[in-house]
Amino acid sequence: MNPVTLAAAGLDTGDTAWLLAATALVLLMTPGLALFYGGMVRTKSVLNMLMMSFVSIALVTVVWLVAGYSLVFGDDGFAGLIGNLHHAGMAGIGPGTLTGSVPTLLFTTFQLTFAIITAALISGAIADRMKFAAWLVFVPVWTLLVYVPVAHWVWGPGGWIAHSLGALDFAGGLVVEITCGASGLALALVLGPRIGFKKDAMRPHNLPMVMLGAGLLWFGWLGFNGGSALGANGLAAASLLNTLVAGSTGLLGWLFVEQKRDGHPTTFGAASGAVAGLVAITPACGTVSILGGAVVGLAAGTVCSYAVAWKFRFDYDDSLDVVGVHFIGGVVGTLLIGLFATATMTGGTEGLLYSGGPGQLARQAVAVVAVAAYTFLVTYGIGKAIDKLMGVRASAEEELTGLDQTVHAESAYDHGVLGHAASQTPAHQ
């Protein structure tokens, strides 16, 4: 996804049309995520969950256009760590400016949709208990201090992970999945567990909503990964098919574990397994064969189905399994590039199982550790700073009553009206 690797060329209308469609698909993922998360929480916090995703669209858009894009994709400003501010406020970029064969304004928007959903994903780890005002402060600060530097390291001109280390991340295993997972863990530790964690049942309140959200995520993921080829070409087609295959094997792997462990394959497991497979194939979709994609998805679905239970063992309240699915899935997919990368997809780099030696696997591991450590430490610092400034945790009364009523003065389901209407219906029609 690094525009520097694209040959300078004139505008290609086919590439542009595909990236326009892919951008719309990726933007749809954030409302899809809102439904996915909204269905997973209890009825008293549905709207708050939806709002945390939707407001991320607005907040990240402003930050990205003011400074984010320039700091990620501007010329390297310091030792591969950050770009410059020459394009702050989108200065110097107009309708005729190209990145490769597509308008730079379109490339900017496509990249913006990635930043949006990464921030929104973090909200799943702290569901039910974070002050909405604190979230409004956290998102823009986090975007500038965490997402922007990591994206530059991996995709920016001169970024050290891509250009000095040589690690591969086609569509965001490091930039999106590992950052949101490590950040979710850090913020969950700052906030502490929900009231009743490990004692009260906290089941998803609306599984059809969860399945709908997962379906929209899967649909959008085709643009997320396929669009990262930045062209209407064979690489886009291969990435798109890898995405479909890995989501499928992830779903099957999770259901297999559920059936063997619990005796019941569940709809919640199907949705979670598909997402786990999609997470893992994100960094690898443009580097592995179709067989490799199937293995990546299966590995993620299996491993993540166990990883989601770690929060009970290690006593951290990752409410909606951002760590167990996105962090672990991102690690699985990023590391497996070192085993399954094939020259047919990468144009040169090969993994250990394709006679490439252990070097690429080592580079992938270094990138995982570096991104996870930086992200966790900075996010933890941001959370602590906001806590000192204004407090990050909702009050016990607000949490017990539900953030929908106490923060937004609304409810997702007006049971009183429904009950009244039912009481007025004649018993026999």
Coordinates of C-alpha atoms in Angstrom, one line a residue:
M1 CA 0.0 0.0 0.0
N2 CA 3.1 2.3 0.0
P3 CA 2.5 4.8 -2.8
V4 CA 6.2 5.2 -3.3
T5 CA 6.4 1.7 -4.8
L6 CA 4.0 2.7 -7.6
A7 CA 5.5 3.8 -10.9
A8 CA 4.7 7.4 -11.8
A9 CA 1.9 7.2 -14.4
G10 CA -1.1 9.1 -15.7
L11 CA -4.6 8.8 -14.4
D12 CA -6.0 5.3 -14.8
T13 CA -9.8 5.4 -14.8
G14 CA -10.1 1.7 -14.1
D15 CA -7.8 1.9 -11.0
T16 CA -9.7 5.1 -9.9
A17 CA -13.1 3.5 -10.3
W18 CA -12.1 0.5 -8.2
L19 CA -10.5 2.6 -5.5
L20 CA -13.6 4.8 -5.3
A21 CA -15.7 1.6 -4.7
A22 CA -13.2 0.2 -2.2
T23 CA -13.2 3.4 -0.3
A24 CA -17.0 3.3 0.1
L25 CA -16.7 -0.3 1.2
V26 CA -14.2 0.4 3.9
L27 CA -16.2 3.4 5.2
L28 CA -19.2 1.1 5.5
M29 CA -17.1 -1.1 7.8
T30 CA -17.4 1.4 10.7
P31 CA -21.2 1.4 10.8
G32 CA -20.9 -2.4 10.4
L33 CA -18.6 -2.5 13.4
A34 CA -21.1 -0.3 15.3
L35 CA -23.8 -2.9 14.8
F36 CA -21.4 -5.8 15.5
Y37 CA -20.4 -4.2 18.8
G38 CA -23.9 -2.9 19.6
G39 CA -25.3 -6.3 19.4
M40 CA -22.6 -7.7 21.7
V41 CA -23.3 -5.4 24.6
R42 CA -26.3 -5.3 27.0
T43 CA -29.4 -3.3 26.1
K44 CA -28.5 -0.4 28.4
S45 CA -25.3 0.5 26.4
V46 CA -26.3 -0.2 22.8
L47 CA -26.5 3.5 21.7
N48 CA -23.3 4.4 23.5
M49 CA -21.5 1.7 21.6
L50 CA -23.0 2.9 18.3
M51 CA -22.0 6.5 19.1
M52 CA -18.4 5.6 19.9
S53 CA -18.0 4.2 16.3
F54 CA -19.9 6.9 14.5
V55 CA -18.2 9.8 16.3
S56 CA -14.9 8.3 15.4
I57 CA -15.7 9.0 11.8
A58 CA -16.0 12.7 12.4
L59 CA -13.0 13.0 14.8
V60 CA -10.5 11.1 12.8
T61 CA -11.6 12.8 9.6
V62 CA -10.7 16.2 11.0
V63 CA -7.4 15.0 12.4
W64 CA -6.4 13.2 9.2
L65 CA -7.0 16.2 6.9
V66 CA -5.4 18.7 9.3
A67 CA -2.2 16.8 9.9
G68 CA -2.5 13.0 9.8
Y69 CA -2.2 12.4 6.1
S70 CA 0.9 14.6 5.8
L71 CA 2.6 13.0 8.8
V72 CA 2.0 9.5 7.4
F73 CA 2.6 10.0 3.7
G74 CA 4.7 13.2 3.5
D75 CA 8.4 12.7 2.9
D76 CA 10.2 11.2 5.9
G77 CA 11.0 13.9 8.4
F78 CA 13.1 11.9 10.9
A79 CA 14.9 8.6 10.6
G80 CA 12.0 6.7 9.3
L81 CA 9.8 7.6 12.3
I82 CA 7.5 10.3 11.0
G83 CA 6.6 12.3 7.9
N84 CA 6.6 16.1 7.5
L85 CA 3.9 18.7 7.6
H86 CA 4.3 20.0 4.0
H87 CA 0.7 18.8 3.2
A88 CA -0.9 19.9 6.4
G89 CA -4.5 20.9 5.7
M90 CA -4.0 19.1 2.4
A91 CA -1.8 21.9 1.1
G92 CA -0.5 21.4 -2.4
I93 CA -2.9 18.6 -3.2
G94 CA -5.6 19.2 -5.8
P95 CA -7.8 17.2 -8.1
G96 CA -5.0 16.8 -10.6
T97 CA -2.4 15.5 -8.2
L98 CA -1.8 11.8 -8.6
T99 CA -0.5 9.0 -6.3
G100 CA 0.5 6.4 -8.8
S101 CA -2.4 6.1 -11.2
V102 CA -5.1 7.4 -8.9
P103 CA -5.9 10.9 -7.6
T104 CA -4.1 11.7 -4.4
L105 CA -7.4 13.0 -2.9
L106 CA -8.9 9.6 -3.5
F107 CA -5.8 7.8 -2.0
T108 CA -6.1 10.2 1.0
T109 CA -9.7 9.3 1.5
F110 CA -9.1 5.6 1.2
Q111 CA -6.3 5.8 3.8
L112 CA -8.6 7.9 6.0
T113 CA -11.2 5.1 6.2
F114 CA -8.5 2.8 7.6
A115 CA -7.6 5.3 10.4
I116 CA -11.3 5.7 11.2
I117 CA -12.1 2.0 11.8
T118 CA -8.8 1.5 13.7
A119 CA -9.8 4.0 16.3
A120 CA -13.4 2.7 16.4
L121 CA -12.2 -0.9 17.0
I122 CA -10.6 0.1 20.3
S123 CA -14.0 1.0 21.8
G124 CA -14.9 -2.7 22.0
A125 CA -12.3 -3.2 24.7
I126 CA -13.8 -0.6 27.0
A127 CA -17.5 -1.0 26.4
D128 CA -20.0 -0.1 29.1
R129 CA -17.7 2.1 31.3
M130 CA -15.8 4.9 29.6
K131 CA -16.9 8.5 29.8
F132 CA -18.1 9.6 26.3
A133 CA -16.3 13.0 26.8
A134 CA -13.1 11.2 27.5
W135 CA -13.5 9.2 24.3
L136 CA -13.9 12.4 22.4
V137 CA -10.5 13.5 23.7
F138 CA -8.9 10.1 23.4
V139 CA -9.6 9.5 19.7
P140 CA -7.9 12.5 18.1
V141 CA -4.9 12.3 20.5
W142 CA -4.5 8.6 19.9
T143 CA -4.7 9.0 16.2
L144 CA -1.9 11.5 16.1
L145 CA 0.4 9.8 18.6
V146 CA -0.2 6.2 17.8
Y147 CA -1.8 5.5 14.5
V148 CA 0.0 8.2 12.5
P149 CA 3.6 7.1 13.5
V150 CA 2.9 3.4 13.0
A151 CA 1.3 4.0 9.6
H152 CA 4.4 6.0 8.6
W153 CA 6.7 3.2 9.8
V154 CA 4.9 0.6 7.7
W155 CA 3.5 2.5 4.6
G156 CA 5.1 6.0 4.6
P157 CA 8.0 7.1 2.4
G158 CA 11.1 6.0 4.2
G159 CA 9.2 4.3 7.1
W160 CA 11.7 2.2 9.0
I161 CA 9.6 -1.0 9.3
A162 CA 9.1 -1.3 5.5
H163 CA 12.4 0.2 4.3
S164 CA 15.0 -0.6 6.9
L165 CA 13.6 -3.7 8.5
G166 CA 11.9 -5.1 5.4
A167 CA 8.8 -6.5 7.2
L168 CA 5.6 -6.9 5.1
D169 CA 2.1 -5.7 5.9
F170 CA -0.1 -5.5 2.8
A171 CA -3.3 -4.1 4.3
G172 CA -2.9 -3.4 8.0
G173 CA -2.0 -6.3 10.3
L174 CA 0.5 -4.1 12.1
V175 CA -1.1 -0.7 11.4
V176 CA -4.7 -1.6 12.1
E177 CA -5.1 -4.9 14.0
I178 CA -2.1 -5.0 16.3
T179 CA -2.4 -1.3 17.1
C180 CA -6.1 -1.5 18.0
G181 CA -5.6 -4.7 20.0
A182 CA -2.6 -3.4 22.0
S183 CA -4.4 -0.1 22.5
G184 CA -7.6 -1.8 23.7
L185 CA -5.6 -3.8 26.3
A186 CA -3.8 -0.7 27.5
L187 CA -7.1 1.4 27.8
A188 CA -8.9 -1.6 29.5
L189 CA -6.2 -1.7 32.1
V190 CA -6.5 2.1 32.7
L191 CA -10.2 1.8 33.1
G192 CA -10.3 -1.4 35.1
P193 CA -13.0 -4.1 34.8
R194 CA -16.7 -3.6 34.5
I195 CA -18.8 -3.9 37.6
G196 CA -19.7 -7.5 37.9
F197 CA -16.9 -8.8 35.6
K198 CA -16.4 -12.6 36.1
K199 CA -19.6 -12.6 38.3
D200 CA -22.5 -11.4 36.3
A201 CA -23.7 -12.7 32.9
M202 CA -22.8 -10.2 30.2
R203 CA -24.2 -11.9 27.1
P204 CA -24.8 -10.3 23.7
H205 CA -28.3 -8.8 23.8
N206 CA -29.0 -9.1 20.0
L207 CA -27.3 -11.9 18.0
P208 CA -29.0 -11.0 14.7
M209 CA -27.5 -7.6 15.0
V210 CA -24.1 -9.2 15.6
M211 CA -24.4 -11.3 12.5
L212 CA -25.6 -8.3 10.4
G213 CA -22.6 -6.3 11.6
A214 CA -20.2 -9.2 10.9
G215 CA -21.7 -9.5 7.4
L216 CA -21.2 -5.8 6.7
L217 CA -17.6 -6.1 8.0
W218 CA -16.9 -9.0 5.7
F219 CA -18.4 -7.1 2.8
G220 CA -16.4 -4.0 3.5
W221 CA -13.2 -6.1 4.1
L222 CA -13.2 -7.0 0.4
G223 CA -12.5 -3.3 -0.3
F224 CA -10.2 -3.1 2.7
N225 CA -7.9 -5.7 1.3
G226 CA -8.6 -5.7 -2.4
G227 CA -8.4 -1.9 -2.5
S228 CA -5.0 -2.0 -0.9
A229 CA -3.6 -3.1 -4.3
L230 CA -4.4 0.5 -5.4
G231 CA -5.4 -0.8 -8.8
A232 CA -7.9 -2.9 -10.7
N233 CA -5.5 -5.7 -11.3
G234 CA -4.6 -9.3 -10.6
L235 CA -3.2 -8.5 -7.1
A236 CA -6.5 -6.9 -6.1
A237 CA -8.3 -10.0 -7.3
A238 CA -6.0 -12.4 -5.4
S239 CA -6.2 -10.3 -2.3
L240 CA -10.0 -10.2 -2.5
L241 CA -10.2 -14.0 -2.9
N242 CA -7.8 -14.5 -0.1
T243 CA -10.1 -12.4 2.1
L244 CA -13.1 -14.5 1.2
V245 CA -11.2 -17.8 1.8
A246 CA -9.6 -16.8 5.1
G247 CA -12.9 -15.5 6.5
S248 CA -14.5 -18.8 5.6
T249 CA -11.8 -21.0 7.1
G250 CA -11.7 -18.8 10.2
L251 CA -15.4 -19.3 10.7
L252 CA -15.0 -23.1 10.3
G253 CA -12.0 -23.3 12.6
W254 CA -13.9 -21.4 15.4
L255 CA -17.0 -23.6 15.0
F256 CA -14.9 -26.7 15.1
V257 CA -13.4 -25.6 18.4
E258 CA -16.8 -24.8 19.8
Q259 CA -18.3 -28.1 18.8
K260 CA -15.4 -30.0 20.3
R261 CA -15.1 -27.9 23.5
D262 CA -18.7 -27.0 24.2
G263 CA -20.8 -29.3 22.1
H264 CA -22.6 -26.4 20.3
P265 CA -21.6 -24.4 17.3
T266 CA -23.0 -20.9 17.9
T267 CA -24.0 -17.9 15.7
F268 CA -21.7 -15.8 17.9
G269 CA -18.9 -18.2 17.2
A270 CA -19.5 -18.1 13.5
A271 CA -19.4 -14.2 13.5
S272 CA -16.3 -14.2 15.7
G273 CA -14.5 -16.8 13.6
A274 CA -15.1 -15.0 10.4
V275 CA -13.8 -11.8 11.8
A276 CA -10.7 -13.6 13.2
G277 CA -9.9 -15.0 9.8
L278 CA -10.4 -11.6 8.2
V279 CA -8.2 -10.0 10.7
A280 CA -5.4 -12.4 10.1
I281 CA -5.5 -12.3 6.3
T282 CA -5.3 -8.5 6.4
P283 CA -1.5 -8.3 6.5
A284 CA -1.1 -11.4 4.3
C285 CA -3.7 -11.1 1.6
G286 CA -1.2 -9.7 -0.9
T287 CA 1.7 -11.9 0.0
V288 CA 0.4 -15.5 0.3
S289 CA -1.2 -18.0 -2.1
I290 CA -4.8 -19.0 -1.9
L291 CA -3.7 -22.1 0.0
G292 CA -1.7 -19.9 2.4
G293 CA -4.7 -17.7 2.9
A294 CA -6.8 -20.7 3.9
V295 CA -4.2 -21.8 6.4
V296 CA -3.9 -18.3 7.8
G297 CA -7.7 -18.0 8.3
L298 CA -8.0 -21.5 9.9
A299 CA -5.1 -20.8 12.3
A300 CA -6.6 -17.5 13.4
G301 CA -10.1 -19.0 13.9
T302 CA -8.7 -21.8 16.0
V303 CA -6.2 -19.7 18.1
C304 CA -8.5 -16.8 18.7
S305 CA -11.3 -19.0 19.8
Y306 CA -9.1 -20.0 22.8
A307 CA -7.5 -16.5 23.2
V308 CA -10.8 -14.8 24.0
A309 CA -10.9 -16.7 27.3
W310 CA -7.5 -15.4 28.4
K311 CA -9.1 -12.3 29.9
F312 CA -10.6 -14.4 32.6
R313 CA -7.4 -16.1 33.4
F314 CA -5.2 -12.9 33.4
D315 CA -8.0 -10.7 34.9
Y316 CA -8.2 -7.9 32.3
D317 CA -11.7 -6.9 31.1
D318 CA -11.5 -6.8 27.3
S319 CA -15.3 -6.4 27.0
L320 CA -15.8 -7.4 23.3
D321 CA -12.6 -9.4 22.7
V322 CA -10.6 -6.8 20.8
V323 CA -7.4 -8.3 22.3
G324 CA -8.4 -11.9 21.7
V325 CA -9.5 -11.4 18.1
H326 CA -7.8 -8.4 16.7
F327 CA -4.5 -8.4 18.5
I328 CA -4.0 -12.2 18.4
G329 CA -5.4 -12.5 14.9
G330 CA -3.1 -9.7 13.7
V331 CA -0.1 -11.3 15.3
V332 CA -1.0 -14.7 13.7
G333 CA -1.4 -13.2 10.2
T334 CA 1.7 -11.0 10.4
L335 CA 3.9 -13.9 11.6
L336 CA 2.6 -16.4 9.0
I337 CA 3.7 -14.1 6.2
G338 CA 7.2 -15.3 7.3
L339 CA 6.1 -18.9 6.5
F340 CA 3.8 -18.6 3.6
A341 CA 4.9 -15.5 1.6
T342 CA 5.4 -16.5 -2.1
A343 CA 7.3 -14.7 -4.8
T344 CA 4.2 -15.0 -7.1
M345 CA 2.4 -12.5 -4.8
T346 CA 5.3 -10.4 -3.4
G347 CA 7.4 -10.1 -6.5
G348 CA 10.5 -11.5 -4.7
T349 CA 10.2 -12.2 -1.0
E350 CA 9.5 -15.8 0.0
G351 CA 8.6 -17.3 3.4
L352 CA 10.3 -20.2 5.2
L353 CA 8.1 -22.8 3.7
Y354 CA 8.9 -21.5 0.2
S355 CA 12.7 -21.8 0.5
G356 CA 13.0 -18.2 1.7
G357 CA 14.8 -19.1 5.0
P358 CA 14.0 -17.8 8.5
G359 CA 14.9 -14.1 7.8
Q360 CA 11.5 -12.9 6.8
L361 CA 9.9 -14.6 9.8
A362 CA 12.4 -12.8 12.1
R363 CA 11.6 -9.5 10.4
Q364 CA 7.9 -10.0 10.9
A365 CA 8.4 -10.9 14.6
V366 CA 10.5 -7.7 15.2
A367 CA 7.8 -5.6 13.6
V368 CA 5.1 -7.2 15.8
V369 CA 7.1 -6.6 19.0
A370 CA 8.0 -3.0 18.1
V371 CA 4.5 -2.0 17.1
A372 CA 2.8 -3.7 20.0
A373 CA 5.2 -2.3 22.6
Y374 CA 5.1 1.3 21.3
T375 CA 1.3 1.2 20.9
F376 CA 0.7 -0.2 24.4
L377 CA 3.0 2.2 26.2
V378 CA 1.8 5.3 24.4
T379 CA -1.9 4.4 24.7
Y380 CA -1.5 3.6 28.4
G381 CA 0.2 7.0 28.8
I382 CA -2.6 8.8 26.9
G383 CA -5.2 7.0 29.0
K384 CA -3.5 8.0 32.3
A385 CA -3.1 11.6 31.2
I386 CA -6.8 11.9 30.3
D387 CA -7.7 10.3 33.6
K388 CA -5.8 12.9 35.5
L389 CA -7.2 15.7 33.4
M390 CA -10.9 14.8 33.4
G391 CA -11.4 11.1 34.5
V392 CA -11.9 8.3 32.0
R393 CA -14.3 6.1 33.9
A394 CA -18.1 6.6 34.1
S395 CA -19.4 6.7 37.7
A396 CA -20.7 3.5 39.2
E397 CA -24.3 4.8 39.1
E398 CA -24.0 5.7 35.4
E399 CA -22.5 2.2 34.6
L400 CA -25.2 0.4 36.5
T401 CA -28.0 2.4 35.0
G402 CA -26.5 2.3 31.5
L403 CA -24.7 4.9 29.4
D404 CA -27.5 5.2 27.0
Q405 CA -29.8 6.9 29.5
T406 CA -27.2 8.7 31.6
V407 CA -25.0 10.0 28.8
H408 CA -27.2 10.2 25.7
A409 CA -30.7 10.5 27.4
E410 CA -32.0 7.8 25.0
S411 CA -32.8 4.1 25.0
A412 CA -32.4 1.7 22.1
Y413 CA -35.6 -0.2 23.0
D414 CA -38.6 1.5 24.5
H415 CA -40.1 -1.5 26.3
G416 CA -42.8 0.7 28.0
V417 CA -44.3 1.7 24.7
L418 CA -44.2 -1.8 23.3
G419 CA -45.8 -3.2 26.5
H420 CA -48.6 -0.5 26.3
A421 CA -49.3 -1.3 22.7
A422 CA -49.5 -5.0 23.4
S423 CA -51.9 -4.4 26.3
Q424 CA -54.3 -2.5 23.9
T425 CA -54.4 -5.3 21.4
P426 CA -57.6 -7.4 21.6
A427 CA -57.0 -11.0 22.6
H428 CA -59.0 -12.3 19.6
Q429 CA -59.1 -10.6 16.2

